[in-house]
């Protein structure tokens, strides 16, 4: 089986994972090609299209060719996005990326990526000249039709890639040698020493004796402490003392040891003490793309296109407001709809305030006329997620504070299951599909799904707050 560039990058990130994928595909946890992955692939083609458009307009256009394949006798397979065959016999290589800078470290080291391509081209008999990484220009702001010349940055990375060639050659040999082996140590893998964010889907295969939940369910576990637990073969939370973990990890461990949720009513009360009515439960959906879809946006800059807002007054009255853009546009109408719905006083309740506040600050920077309103929202924002980080923690959350993880445990009657659109990535994809959908009925169905999903996000917050209030009342 040939070693492709994608395989090689996987090898650099984790040799065992590549081995398992190639040698035991029947047990390798292939994820489906997610909607998000499809979007990235589509965007990659779009960016390549602009590179092609640009190159074909150059005086020396005939020197360029695209998707050039190099296959070598020792098993390398490379497809280079664009090559230039120069009159001096050298070949320049161009790797096209949808990022806004050249990435030079794992998990996707684009310099190594280019080094692999250069080595494959050389082994296939080419004399390689310059090596470019073509990426998006972060400073580009769309104004009318996309201007490929301004959109793209041609970074000459010849020197940095050449400096990596010897090292990359050795790594390629190691990768090829690994793939010759029919057996490796499948009894564990190096991610035992790393927190869960680093684990891939093969973790369970290589570490079948690690229980669930385990020490990896402790939030932000890592470093010397994790290494100590692992070296002492203590993976079970029952073997970990409360005095051995951080304040943030203690609620998770307490819940495990007590066999019931950890509750700190005083902590929850502190949250309620800073609330001012009416309460505005707010959630945004955003769309980011390699090629900005509206004027005024830069590559990969998020565009808020939807919000859901539940308003809870002091007497328990609940009203719902929502907005969903019917076309790709700057969020003027969205902001105006928010201004209509959000009064001058009252707390803004969100889940993970970093995300919502980032959108508000970005919009404030883009629309100075609305800055007072949007930055005022930032000032008034409280994060309901904090309650489920330290005030009420169930081991069934498995160390996560994602609302998608908390909600089914705390309020199993409220569920995202079975929804046409059930997470932020699907919402982003659903909105793009809605805009492109010519059939009115299908478009209306997508619109309905988007509205239902976002509404559930804020209704879930309302209900989770009620749940937290119930704890205080009962205490
Ligand atoms: S979990 Fe194991 S197989 Fe997966 S990346 Fe980490 S070391 Fe590799």
Coordinates of C-alpha atoms in Angstrom, one line a residue, residues 43 47 50 96-102 133-140 150-154 289-292 298-300:
X43 CA -13.4 25.1 0.5
X47 CA -9.2 28.0 -2.9
X50 CA -8.7 30.8 -7.3
X96 CA -2.4 25.2 -1.6
X97 CA -3.9 25.6 1.9
X98 CA -7.1 27.1 3.3
X99 CA -5.3 28.4 6.5
X100 CA -4.5 32.1 7.0
X101 CA -0.8 31.4 7.8
X102 CA 1.8 28.7 7.3
X133 CA 2.9 27.3 0.3
X134 CA -0.1 29.2 -1.0
X135 CA -2.4 30.3 1.9
X136 CA -5.1 32.8 2.5
X137 CA -4.3 36.4 3.3
X138 CA -5.7 37.1 6.8
X139 CA -5.8 40.8 6.1
X140 CA -7.9 40.5 2.9
X150 CA -5.4 40.0 -2.7
X151 CA -7.0 36.8 -1.3
X152 CA -3.9 34.6 -1.7
X153 CA -0.4 34.8 -0.2
X154 CA 2.4 32.9 -2.0
X289 CA -15.4 30.1 5.5
X290 CA -12.1 30.2 3.7
X291 CA -13.6 32.5 1.1
X292 CA -15.5 35.3 2.8
X298 CA -11.9 38.3 5.9
X299 CA -11.0 34.6 5.3
X300 CA -12.1 32.4 8.2

